[in-house]
C-alpha cells in the first residue's frame, strides 16, 4: 500500500478553513455594513472579487448590506450632459438639476451594475435607495466656512445634500431575512419629500448603527491609516484617533472616514474597519484571519 504525502497546497487551504472556523462561528447571524467605492468600482476584476466576497458572507450566515458611492461617475455624467458644477471648499453644490443626475447615476447605473455583479457571483441582491419605503429620512446638511476678509463664520448652502436623521430598518431586515442582499444607493428623502444626496460613508455609518451591525467596512483606495513613517496602524480607538488628528498624522480625506468610524463604534457598532479595496479579497482576510488587513477602530 502506497502512502501519498498530502499536497502542501491542499493542506494550506485546509489550514485556512480551520483558521476561519472561530470567526465563522462568532459572526453567524451578524449584520455587516460594507461601503463599496474607490478604485474597486472602476475595475471589473475588483468588482468581481468584491461580489464573490459578499456572496460568500451571505452563504456562511452573515447578513451583508452594501452601500455604494459614485462621485466620479456623477461628475462624468454632469460633464457629458453639460451641467456646470459649483464647488465650495471642495464640496459639490447639489442644485435641483445635479440632484436629478446624481439619483440617475447612483440609483440607476451604479446600483444595478453592482446588483448584476452579485447575481453573476451566485447571490441574490436587491438594489434600493433610502427613498424606497421612506427608509432613510434626512435633513439638509448645514456647513459654515470662514470668510477670508472678515474672519467670521458664514453659512454655506450645499443644496440638496443631506444627513440621515431617521432610518426605518424594516425594509433592510425583510430583505435580509428573505435571503436577499440589500445594495443601497446613498439617496435619502427630506421632510419636504425632496430627494437628497448623502455621502456614502455617512450613509453606511448611519445604517450600521440603525441595524445594530457587528462590523462596518469602509473600502477605500489606501491601505488604511498610516503613521508618519507610512506604516499601517492596525488598531485604533477614538482617543487615539483624536491624538493623531492633533499631531497632523491624520489629514485630508481620511478625517471624515474616521469620523464615521468613531460615530459608528460610539453608536453601538462593535468595530469599524478602513480597508484597501484594491487588495483582492481584503475583506475576507480582515474577517476570517488573525492577521487582518486594514485599520480597525473599536471602543
PDB file of C-alpha atoms in Angstrom:
ATOM      1  CA  UNK A   1       0.000   0.000   0.000  1.00  0.00           C
ATOM      2  CA  UNK A   2       1.474   3.323  -1.058  1.00  0.00           C
ATOM      3  CA  UNK A   3       1.401   6.281   1.328  1.00  0.00           C
ATOM      4  CA  UNK A   4       0.886   9.555  -0.523  1.00  0.00           C
ATOM      5  CA  UNK A   5       2.166  12.713   1.135  1.00  0.00           C
ATOM      6  CA  UNK A   6      -0.508  15.414   1.393  1.00  0.00           C
ATOM      7  CA  UNK A   7      -0.380  18.134  -1.224  1.00  0.00           C
ATOM      8  CA  UNK A   8       1.079  21.217   0.553  1.00  0.00           C
ATOM      9  CA  UNK A   9      -1.296  23.493  -1.329  1.00  0.00           C
ATOM     10  CA  UNK A  10      -4.308  21.483  -0.220  1.00  0.00           C
ATOM     11  CA  UNK A  11      -3.006  21.439   3.362  1.00  0.00           C
ATOM     12  CA  UNK A  12      -2.677  25.219   3.261  1.00  0.00           C
ATOM     13  CA  UNK A  13      -6.283  25.522   2.097  1.00  0.00           C
ATOM     14  CA  UNK A  14      -7.438  23.247   4.897  1.00  0.00           C
ATOM     15  CA  UNK A  15      -5.483  25.281   7.454  1.00  0.00           C
ATOM     16  CA  UNK A  16      -7.094  28.461   6.123  1.00  0.00           C
ATOM     17  CA  UNK A  17     -10.547  26.974   6.647  1.00  0.00           C
ATOM     18  CA  UNK A  18      -9.586  25.819  10.141  1.00  0.00           C
ATOM     19  CA  UNK A  19      -8.302  29.294  10.998  1.00  0.00           C
ATOM     20  CA  UNK A  20     -11.597  30.777   9.779  1.00  0.00           C
ATOM     21  CA  UNK A  21     -13.758  28.460  11.930  1.00  0.00           C
ATOM     22  CA  UNK A  22     -13.937  30.566  15.133  1.00  0.00           C
ATOM     23  CA  UNK A  23     -14.768  33.660  13.088  1.00  0.00           C
ATOM     24  CA  UNK A  24     -17.484  31.804  11.176  1.00  0.00           C
ATOM     25  CA  UNK A  25     -18.983  30.739  14.494  1.00  0.00           C
ATOM     26  CA  UNK A  26     -18.685  34.195  16.020  1.00  0.00           C
ATOM     27  CA  UNK A  27     -20.301  36.100  13.152  1.00  0.00           C
ATOM     28  CA  UNK A  28     -23.104  33.690  12.211  1.00  0.00           C
ATOM     29  CA  UNK A  29     -26.297  35.747  12.056  1.00  0.00           C
ATOM     30  CA  UNK A  30     -24.468  39.078  12.360  1.00  0.00           C
ATOM     31  CA  UNK A  31     -25.022  42.082  10.100  1.00  0.00           C
ATOM     32  CA  UNK A  32     -22.067  43.654   8.280  1.00  0.00           C
ATOM     33  CA  UNK A  33     -22.457  47.007   6.515  1.00  0.00           C
ATOM     34  CA  UNK A  34     -19.961  47.464   3.683  1.00  0.00           C
ATOM     35  CA  UNK A  35     -19.288  50.761   1.926  1.00  0.00           C
ATOM     36  CA  UNK A  36     -18.025  49.978  -1.563  1.00  0.00           C
ATOM     37  CA  UNK A  37     -16.210  52.669  -3.504  1.00  0.00           C
ATOM     38  CA  UNK A  38     -12.926  53.972  -4.795  1.00  0.00           C
ATOM     39  CA  UNK A  39     -10.721  52.041  -7.213  1.00  0.00           C
ATOM     40  CA  UNK A  40     -12.748  48.829  -6.992  1.00  0.00           C
ATOM     41  CA  UNK A  41     -15.773  50.498  -8.604  1.00  0.00           C
ATOM     42  CA  UNK A  42     -13.945  51.157 -11.864  1.00  0.00           C
ATOM     43  CA  UNK A  43     -12.168  47.806 -12.164  1.00  0.00           C
ATOM     44  CA  UNK A  44     -14.206  44.802 -13.398  1.00  0.00           C
ATOM     45  CA  UNK A  45     -11.795  42.287 -11.816  1.00  0.00           C
ATOM     46  CA  UNK A  46     -12.009  44.059  -8.439  1.00  0.00           C
ATOM     47  CA  UNK A  47     -15.806  44.293  -8.744  1.00  0.00           C
ATOM     48  CA  UNK A  48     -15.983  40.559  -9.443  1.00  0.00           C
ATOM     49  CA  UNK A  49     -13.814  39.801  -6.387  1.00  0.00           C
ATOM     50  CA  UNK A  50     -15.952  42.088  -4.225  1.00  0.00           C
ATOM     51  CA  UNK A  51     -19.177  40.449  -5.387  1.00  0.00           C
ATOM     52  CA  UNK A  52     -17.771  36.983  -4.652  1.00  0.00           C
ATOM     53  CA  UNK A  53     -16.804  38.108  -1.138  1.00  0.00           C
ATOM     54  CA  UNK A  54     -20.297  39.470  -0.465  1.00  0.00           C
ATOM     55  CA  UNK A  55     -21.936  36.278  -1.720  1.00  0.00           C
ATOM     56  CA  UNK A  56     -19.605  34.191   0.442  1.00  0.00           C
ATOM     57  CA  UNK A  57     -20.525  36.227   3.531  1.00  0.00           C
ATOM     58  CA  UNK A  58     -24.226  35.588   2.870  1.00  0.00           C
ATOM     59  CA  UNK A  59     -23.568  31.880   2.264  1.00  0.00           C
ATOM     60  CA  UNK A  60     -21.885  31.413   5.673  1.00  0.00           C
ATOM     61  CA  UNK A  61     -24.731  33.053   7.577  1.00  0.00           C
ATOM     62  CA  UNK A  62     -23.623  36.686   7.743  1.00  0.00           C
ATOM     63  CA  UNK A  63     -26.057  39.368   6.537  1.00  0.00           C
ATOM     64  CA  UNK A  64     -24.168  41.898   4.384  1.00  0.00           C
ATOM     65  CA  UNK A  65     -25.687  45.265   3.498  1.00  0.00           C
ATOM     66  CA  UNK A  66     -23.792  47.096   0.743  1.00  0.00           C
ATOM     67  CA  UNK A  67     -23.717  50.888   0.388  1.00  0.00           C
ATOM     68  CA  UNK A  68     -22.014  52.310  -2.693  1.00  0.00           C
ATOM     69  CA  UNK A  69     -20.686  55.687  -3.696  1.00  0.00           C
ATOM     70  CA  UNK A  70     -20.306  57.206  -7.140  1.00  0.00           C
ATOM     71  CA  UNK A  71     -18.821  60.715  -7.028  1.00  0.00           C
ATOM     72  CA  UNK A  72     -16.541  60.302 -10.083  1.00  0.00           C
ATOM     73  CA  UNK A  73     -19.355  58.767 -12.133  1.00  0.00           C
ATOM     74  CA  UNK A  74     -21.697  61.617 -11.187  1.00  0.00           C
ATOM     75  CA  UNK A  75     -19.036  64.129 -12.212  1.00  0.00           C
ATOM     76  CA  UNK A  76     -18.540  62.371 -15.548  1.00  0.00           C
ATOM     77  CA  UNK A  77     -22.276  62.319 -16.288  1.00  0.00           C
ATOM     78  CA  UNK A  78     -22.665  66.007 -15.384  1.00  0.00           C
ATOM     79  CA  UNK A  79     -19.829  66.786 -17.794  1.00  0.00           C
ATOM     80  CA  UNK A  80     -21.421  64.679 -20.547  1.00  0.00           C
ATOM     81  CA  UNK A  81     -24.741  66.481 -20.066  1.00  0.00           C
ATOM     82  CA  UNK A  82     -23.052  69.877 -19.985  1.00  0.00           C
ATOM     83  CA  UNK A  83     -24.160  70.650 -16.432  1.00  0.00           C
ATOM     84  CA  UNK A  84     -21.794  73.065 -14.720  1.00  0.00           C
ATOM     85  CA  UNK A  85     -20.743  72.144 -11.171  1.00  0.00           C
ATOM     86  CA  UNK A  86     -20.082  74.651  -8.409  1.00  0.00           C
ATOM     87  CA  UNK A  87     -17.756  73.751  -5.546  1.00  0.00           C
ATOM     88  CA  UNK A  88     -17.402  75.355  -2.114  1.00  0.00           C
ATOM     89  CA  UNK A  89     -14.290  74.318  -0.179  1.00  0.00           C
ATOM     90  CA  UNK A  90     -14.057  71.202  -2.331  1.00  0.00           C
ATOM     91  CA  UNK A  91     -17.687  70.164  -1.797  1.00  0.00           C
ATOM     92  CA  UNK A  92     -20.020  69.977  -4.786  1.00  0.00           C
ATOM     93  CA  UNK A  93     -23.118  72.164  -4.554  1.00  0.00           C
ATOM     94  CA  UNK A  94     -26.074  69.945  -5.447  1.00  0.00           C
ATOM     95  CA  UNK A  95     -28.769  72.043  -7.068  1.00  0.00           C
ATOM     96  CA  UNK A  96     -32.042  70.507  -8.264  1.00  0.00           C
ATOM     97  CA  UNK A  97     -30.623  69.516 -11.674  1.00  0.00           C
ATOM     98  CA  UNK A  98     -27.484  67.996 -10.146  1.00  0.00           C
ATOM     99  CA  UNK A  99     -29.623  66.080  -7.648  1.00  0.00           C
ATOM    100  CA  UNK A 100     -31.613  64.524 -10.502  1.00  0.00           C
ATOM    101  CA  UNK A 101     -28.414  63.466 -12.287  1.00  0.00           C
ATOM    102  CA  UNK A 102     -26.940  62.084  -9.049  1.00  0.00           C
ATOM    103  CA  UNK A 103     -30.024  59.976  -8.434  1.00  0.00           C
ATOM    104  CA  UNK A 104     -29.981  58.709 -12.027  1.00  0.00           C
ATOM    105  CA  UNK A 105     -26.324  57.651 -11.770  1.00  0.00           C
ATOM    106  CA  UNK A 106     -26.447  56.252  -8.234  1.00  0.00           C
ATOM    107  CA  UNK A 107     -29.827  54.508  -8.208  1.00  0.00           C
ATOM    108  CA  UNK A 108     -29.803  53.614 -11.888  1.00  0.00           C
ATOM    109  CA  UNK A 109     -26.394  52.951 -13.362  1.00  0.00           C
ATOM    110  CA  UNK A 110     -24.125  52.048 -10.424  1.00  0.00           C
ATOM    111  CA  UNK A 111     -26.693  50.344  -8.222  1.00  0.00           C
ATOM    112  CA  UNK A 112     -27.872  47.979 -10.928  1.00  0.00           C
ATOM    113  CA  UNK A 113     -24.330  47.227 -12.097  1.00  0.00           C
ATOM    114  CA  UNK A 114     -23.472  46.101  -8.577  1.00  0.00           C
ATOM    115  CA  UNK A 115     -26.666  44.043  -8.301  1.00  0.00           C
ATOM    116  CA  UNK A 116     -25.625  42.385 -11.565  1.00  0.00           C
ATOM    117  CA  UNK A 117     -22.122  41.561 -10.313  1.00  0.00           C
ATOM    118  CA  UNK A 118     -23.551  39.927  -7.175  1.00  0.00           C
ATOM    119  CA  UNK A 119     -26.051  37.993  -9.295  1.00  0.00           C
ATOM    120  CA  UNK A 120     -23.279  36.668 -11.525  1.00  0.00           C
ATOM    121  CA  UNK A 121     -21.414  35.522  -8.407  1.00  0.00           C
ATOM    122  CA  UNK A 122     -24.430  33.454  -7.380  1.00  0.00           C
ATOM    123  CA  UNK A 123     -26.074  35.824  -4.926  1.00  0.00           C
ATOM    124  CA  UNK A 124     -29.483  37.479  -4.887  1.00  0.00           C
ATOM    125  CA  UNK A 125     -29.208  41.227  -4.486  1.00  0.00           C
ATOM    126  CA  UNK A 126     -31.909  43.896  -4.463  1.00  0.00           C
ATOM    127  CA  UNK A 127     -30.994  47.466  -5.369  1.00  0.00           C
ATOM    128  CA  UNK A 128     -32.699  50.183  -3.351  1.00  0.00           C
ATOM    129  CA  UNK A 129     -32.127  53.736  -2.179  1.00  0.00           C
ATOM    130  CA  UNK A 130     -33.088  55.432   1.043  1.00  0.00           C
ATOM    131  CA  UNK A 131     -36.230  56.701  -0.716  1.00  0.00           C
ATOM    132  CA  UNK A 132     -37.669  53.187  -1.020  1.00  0.00           C
ATOM    133  CA  UNK A 133     -40.197  52.692   1.740  1.00  0.00           C
ATOM    134  CA  UNK A 134     -39.101  56.063   3.153  1.00  0.00           C
ATOM    135  CA  UNK A 135     -36.298  54.014   4.700  1.00  0.00           C
ATOM    136  CA  UNK A 136     -33.834  56.892   5.172  1.00  0.00           C
ATOM    137  CA  UNK A 137     -35.104  60.307   6.195  1.00  0.00           C
ATOM    138  CA  UNK A 138     -32.532  63.078   6.022  1.00  0.00           C
ATOM    139  CA  UNK A 139     -32.130  66.693   6.959  1.00  0.00           C
ATOM    140  CA  UNK A 140     -30.287  69.287   4.926  1.00  0.00           C
ATOM    141  CA  UNK A 141     -26.564  69.475   5.681  1.00  0.00           C
ATOM    142  CA  UNK A 142     -25.539  72.693   7.422  1.00  0.00           C
ATOM    143  CA  UNK A 143     -21.987  73.862   6.875  1.00  0.00           C
ATOM    144  CA  UNK A 144     -20.039  77.036   7.603  1.00  0.00           C
ATOM    145  CA  UNK A 145     -16.818  78.477   6.269  1.00  0.00           C
ATOM    146  CA  UNK A 146     -14.547  81.276   7.402  1.00  0.00           C
ATOM    147  CA  UNK A 147     -14.841  84.481   5.383  1.00  0.00           C
ATOM    148  CA  UNK A 148     -11.286  85.286   4.207  1.00  0.00           C
ATOM    149  CA  UNK A 149     -11.850  89.019   4.646  1.00  0.00           C
ATOM    150  CA  UNK A 150     -13.760  89.325   7.918  1.00  0.00           C
ATOM    151  CA  UNK A 151     -12.617  86.064   9.519  1.00  0.00           C
ATOM    152  CA  UNK A 152     -16.196  85.408  10.602  1.00  0.00           C
ATOM    153  CA  UNK A 153     -18.023  82.122  10.129  1.00  0.00           C
ATOM    154  CA  UNK A 154     -20.659  82.263   7.416  1.00  0.00           C
ATOM    155  CA  UNK A 155     -23.271  79.658   6.414  1.00  0.00           C
ATOM    156  CA  UNK A 156     -22.729  77.626   3.244  1.00  0.00           C
ATOM    157  CA  UNK A 157     -25.650  76.265   1.221  1.00  0.00           C
ATOM    158  CA  UNK A 158     -24.685  72.970  -0.452  1.00  0.00           C
ATOM    159  CA  UNK A 159     -28.171  72.495  -1.887  1.00  0.00           C
ATOM    160  CA  UNK A 160     -29.737  69.038  -1.849  1.00  0.00           C
ATOM    161  CA  UNK A 161     -27.119  67.349   0.325  1.00  0.00           C
ATOM    162  CA  UNK A 162     -28.482  65.563   3.371  1.00  0.00           C
ATOM    163  CA  UNK A 163     -27.514  63.662   6.502  1.00  0.00           C
ATOM    164  CA  UNK A 164     -29.582  60.732   7.832  1.00  0.00           C
ATOM    165  CA  UNK A 165     -31.700  61.562  10.880  1.00  0.00           C
ATOM    166  CA  UNK A 166     -34.035  58.554  10.904  1.00  0.00           C
ATOM    167  CA  UNK A 167     -33.706  55.059   9.452  1.00  0.00           C
ATOM    168  CA  UNK A 168     -36.591  52.602   9.292  1.00  0.00           C
ATOM    169  CA  UNK A 169     -34.851  49.237   9.332  1.00  0.00           C
ATOM    170  CA  UNK A 170     -37.856  47.112   8.358  1.00  0.00           C
ATOM    171  CA  UNK A 171     -37.057  47.078   4.626  1.00  0.00           C
ATOM    172  CA  UNK A 172     -33.450  46.005   5.238  1.00  0.00           C
ATOM    173  CA  UNK A 173     -34.498  43.335   7.744  1.00  0.00           C
ATOM    174  CA  UNK A 174     -37.176  41.985   5.399  1.00  0.00           C
ATOM    175  CA  UNK A 175     -34.717  41.644   2.504  1.00  0.00           C
ATOM    176  CA  UNK A 176     -32.003  40.030   4.628  1.00  0.00           C
ATOM    177  CA  UNK A 177     -34.411  37.519   6.178  1.00  0.00           C
ATOM    178  CA  UNK A 178     -35.622  36.591   2.677  1.00  0.00           C
ATOM    179  CA  UNK A 179     -32.055  35.663   1.684  1.00  0.00           C
ATOM    180  CA  UNK A 180     -31.501  38.869  -0.282  1.00  0.00           C
ATOM    181  CA  UNK A 181     -28.525  41.229  -0.153  1.00  0.00           C
ATOM    182  CA  UNK A 182     -29.582  44.909   0.028  1.00  0.00           C
ATOM    183  CA  UNK A 183     -27.497  47.172  -2.222  1.00  0.00           C
ATOM    184  CA  UNK A 184     -28.129  50.748  -1.158  1.00  0.00           C
ATOM    185  CA  UNK A 185     -27.682  53.932  -3.195  1.00  0.00           C
ATOM    186  CA  UNK A 186     -26.883  56.894  -0.898  1.00  0.00           C
ATOM    187  CA  UNK A 187     -30.065  58.834  -1.584  1.00  0.00           C
ATOM    188  CA  UNK A 188     -32.481  59.956   1.124  1.00  0.00           C
ATOM    189  CA  UNK A 189     -35.773  61.782   1.359  1.00  0.00           C
ATOM    190  CA  UNK A 190     -36.223  65.071   3.175  1.00  0.00           C
ATOM    191  CA  UNK A 191     -39.180  66.070   5.349  1.00  0.00           C
ATOM    192  CA  UNK A 192     -40.446  68.054   2.361  1.00  0.00           C
ATOM    193  CA  UNK A 193     -40.351  64.938   0.160  1.00  0.00           C
ATOM    194  CA  UNK A 194     -37.387  66.222  -1.859  1.00  0.00           C
ATOM    195  CA  UNK A 195     -34.508  63.957  -2.891  1.00  0.00           C
ATOM    196  CA  UNK A 196     -31.166  64.498  -1.149  1.00  0.00           C
ATOM    197  CA  UNK A 197     -27.736  63.139  -1.991  1.00  0.00           C
ATOM    198  CA  UNK A 198     -25.922  61.631   1.016  1.00  0.00           C
ATOM    199  CA  UNK A 199     -22.198  60.975   1.430  1.00  0.00           C
ATOM    200  CA  UNK A 200     -21.789  57.208   1.041  1.00  0.00           C
ATOM    201  CA  UNK A 201     -19.540  56.815   4.104  1.00  0.00           C
ATOM    202  CA  UNK A 202     -22.067  58.771   6.181  1.00  0.00           C
ATOM    203  CA  UNK A 203     -24.932  56.616   4.876  1.00  0.00           C
ATOM    204  CA  UNK A 204     -23.027  53.407   5.665  1.00  0.00           C
ATOM    205  CA  UNK A 205     -22.198  54.557   9.194  1.00  0.00           C
ATOM    206  CA  UNK A 206     -25.796  55.572   9.919  1.00  0.00           C
ATOM    207  CA  UNK A 207     -27.083  52.237   8.580  1.00  0.00           C
ATOM    208  CA  UNK A 208     -24.564  50.284  10.649  1.00  0.00           C
ATOM    209  CA  UNK A 209     -25.840  51.986  13.822  1.00  0.00           C
ATOM    210  CA  UNK A 210     -29.522  51.607  12.906  1.00  0.00           C
ATOM    211  CA  UNK A 211     -29.158  47.920  12.002  1.00  0.00           C
ATOM    212  CA  UNK A 212     -27.082  47.050  15.074  1.00  0.00           C
ATOM    213  CA  UNK A 213     -24.277  45.873  12.807  1.00  0.00           C
ATOM    214  CA  UNK A 214     -21.360  43.907  14.187  1.00  0.00           C
ATOM    215  CA  UNK A 215     -18.976  45.447  11.656  1.00  0.00           C
ATOM    216  CA  UNK A 216     -18.742  48.484   9.400  1.00  0.00           C
ATOM    217  CA  UNK A 217     -16.283  48.262   6.494  1.00  0.00           C
ATOM    218  CA  UNK A 218     -15.179  51.318   4.520  1.00  0.00           C
ATOM    219  CA  UNK A 219     -13.402  50.174   1.362  1.00  0.00           C
ATOM    220  CA  UNK A 220     -11.126  52.882   0.035  1.00  0.00           C
ATOM    221  CA  UNK A 221      -8.031  53.491  -2.118  1.00  0.00           C
ATOM    222  CA  UNK A 222      -5.399  53.378   0.620  1.00  0.00           C
ATOM    223  CA  UNK A 223      -4.045  50.606   2.839  1.00  0.00           C
ATOM    224  CA  UNK A 224      -5.697  52.130   5.899  1.00  0.00           C
ATOM    225  CA  UNK A 225      -4.464  54.681   8.420  1.00  0.00           C
ATOM    226  CA  UNK A 226      -0.711  55.200   8.176  1.00  0.00           C
ATOM    227  CA  UNK A 227       1.630  56.661  10.778  1.00  0.00           C
ATOM    228  CA  UNK A 228       4.221  59.312   9.914  1.00  0.00           C
ATOM    229  CA  UNK A 229       6.633  56.568   8.779  1.00  0.00           C
ATOM    230  CA  UNK A 230       3.939  55.238   6.404  1.00  0.00           C
ATOM    231  CA  UNK A 231       3.443  52.089   8.471  1.00  0.00           C
ATOM    232  CA  UNK A 232      -0.097  50.736   8.793  1.00  0.00           C
ATOM    233  CA  UNK A 233      -1.847  51.384  12.097  1.00  0.00           C
ATOM    234  CA  UNK A 234      -3.928  48.252  12.599  1.00  0.00           C
ATOM    235  CA  UNK A 235      -5.844  49.092  15.804  1.00  0.00           C
ATOM    236  CA  UNK A 236      -7.176  52.475  16.903  1.00  0.00           C
ATOM    237  CA  UNK A 237      -9.558  53.858  19.489  1.00  0.00           C
ATOM    238  CA  UNK A 238     -11.487  57.152  19.318  1.00  0.00           C
ATOM    239  CA  UNK A 239      -8.992  58.674  21.783  1.00  0.00           C
ATOM    240  CA  UNK A 240      -6.021  57.573  19.655  1.00  0.00           C
ATOM    241  CA  UNK A 241      -7.671  58.984  16.525  1.00  0.00           C
ATOM    242  CA  UNK A 242      -8.173  62.349  18.246  1.00  0.00           C
ATOM    243  CA  UNK A 243      -4.476  62.417  19.204  1.00  0.00           C
ATOM    244  CA  UNK A 244      -3.381  61.518  15.645  1.00  0.00           C
ATOM    245  CA  UNK A 245      -5.515  64.357  14.291  1.00  0.00           C
ATOM    246  CA  UNK A 246      -3.951  66.830  16.717  1.00  0.00           C
ATOM    247  CA  UNK A 247      -0.396  65.914  15.723  1.00  0.00           C
ATOM    248  CA  UNK A 248      -1.177  66.004  11.995  1.00  0.00           C
ATOM    249  CA  UNK A 249      -0.794  62.268  11.304  1.00  0.00           C
ATOM    250  CA  UNK A 250      -4.381  62.008  10.067  1.00  0.00           C
ATOM    251  CA  UNK A 251      -5.265  64.597   7.420  1.00  0.00           C
ATOM    252  CA  UNK A 252      -7.396  65.222   4.351  1.00  0.00           C
ATOM    253  CA  UNK A 253      -9.957  62.697   3.187  1.00  0.00           C
ATOM    254  CA  UNK A 254      -9.114  60.223   5.949  1.00  0.00           C
ATOM    255  CA  UNK A 255     -10.578  62.585   8.582  1.00  0.00           C
ATOM    256  CA  UNK A 256     -14.266  62.212   7.580  1.00  0.00           C
ATOM    257  CA  UNK A 257     -13.829  58.439   7.142  1.00  0.00           C
ATOM    258  CA  UNK A 258     -12.510  58.088  10.674  1.00  0.00           C
ATOM    259  CA  UNK A 259     -15.207  60.421  11.986  1.00  0.00           C
ATOM    260  CA  UNK A 260     -17.711  57.958  10.501  1.00  0.00           C
ATOM    261  CA  UNK A 261     -15.891  55.058  12.194  1.00  0.00           C
ATOM    262  CA  UNK A 262     -15.872  56.814  15.574  1.00  0.00           C
ATOM    263  CA  UNK A 263     -19.571  57.713  15.282  1.00  0.00           C
ATOM    264  CA  UNK A 264     -20.347  54.069  14.427  1.00  0.00           C
ATOM    265  CA  UNK A 265     -18.491  52.468  17.335  1.00  0.00           C
ATOM    266  CA  UNK A 266     -19.802  55.086  19.758  1.00  0.00           C
ATOM    267  CA  UNK A 267     -23.277  54.319  18.362  1.00  0.00           C
ATOM    268  CA  UNK A 268     -23.022  50.632  19.239  1.00  0.00           C
ATOM    269  CA  UNK A 269     -21.219  49.010  16.275  1.00  0.00           C
ATOM    270  CA  UNK A 270     -18.641  46.557  17.642  1.00  0.00           C
ATOM    271  CA  UNK A 271     -15.880  47.704  15.286  1.00  0.00           C
ATOM    272  CA  UNK A 272     -15.318  49.686  12.087  1.00  0.00           C
ATOM    273  CA  UNK A 273     -12.590  48.959   9.551  1.00  0.00           C
ATOM    274  CA  UNK A 274     -10.918  51.164   6.937  1.00  0.00           C
ATOM    275  CA  UNK A 275      -9.797  48.708   4.273  1.00  0.00           C
ATOM    276  CA  UNK A 276      -7.888  48.795   0.977  1.00  0.00           C
ATOM    277  CA  UNK A 277     -10.392  47.975  -1.754  1.00  0.00           C
ATOM    278  CA  UNK A 278      -7.537  47.495  -4.240  1.00  0.00           C
ATOM    279  CA  UNK A 279      -6.369  44.299  -2.499  1.00  0.00           C
ATOM    280  CA  UNK A 280      -8.182  41.174  -3.762  1.00  0.00           C
ATOM    281  CA  UNK A 281     -10.410  39.665  -1.057  1.00  0.00           C
ATOM    282  CA  UNK A 282      -9.098  42.093   1.583  1.00  0.00           C
ATOM    283  CA  UNK A 283     -12.427  41.899   3.396  1.00  0.00           C
ATOM    284  CA  UNK A 284     -12.194  38.115   3.786  1.00  0.00           C
ATOM    285  CA  UNK A 285      -8.635  38.416   5.080  1.00  0.00           C
ATOM    286  CA  UNK A 286      -9.771  41.018   7.615  1.00  0.00           C
ATOM    287  CA  UNK A 287     -12.760  38.977   8.793  1.00  0.00           C
ATOM    288  CA  UNK A 288     -11.524  35.398   8.767  1.00  0.00           C
ATOM    289  CA  UNK A 289      -7.793  35.520   9.600  1.00  0.00           C
ATOM    290  CA  UNK A 290      -5.784  36.508  12.663  1.00  0.00           C
ATOM    291  CA  UNK A 291      -3.598  38.995  10.804  1.00  0.00           C
ATOM    292  CA  UNK A 292      -6.308  41.320   9.453  1.00  0.00           C
ATOM    293  CA  UNK A 293      -5.826  43.641   6.511  1.00  0.00           C
ATOM    294  CA  UNK A 294      -6.738  47.225   7.433  1.00  0.00           C
ATOM    295  CA  UNK A 295      -7.199  49.680  10.295  1.00  0.00           C
ATOM    296  CA  UNK A 296      -9.709  48.529  12.889  1.00  0.00           C
ATOM    297  CA  UNK A 297     -11.431  51.082  15.119  1.00  0.00           C
ATOM    298  CA  UNK A 298     -13.164  49.949  18.300  1.00  0.00           C
ATOM    299  CA  UNK A 299     -14.176  51.454  21.604  1.00  0.00           C
TER     300      UNK A 299
END
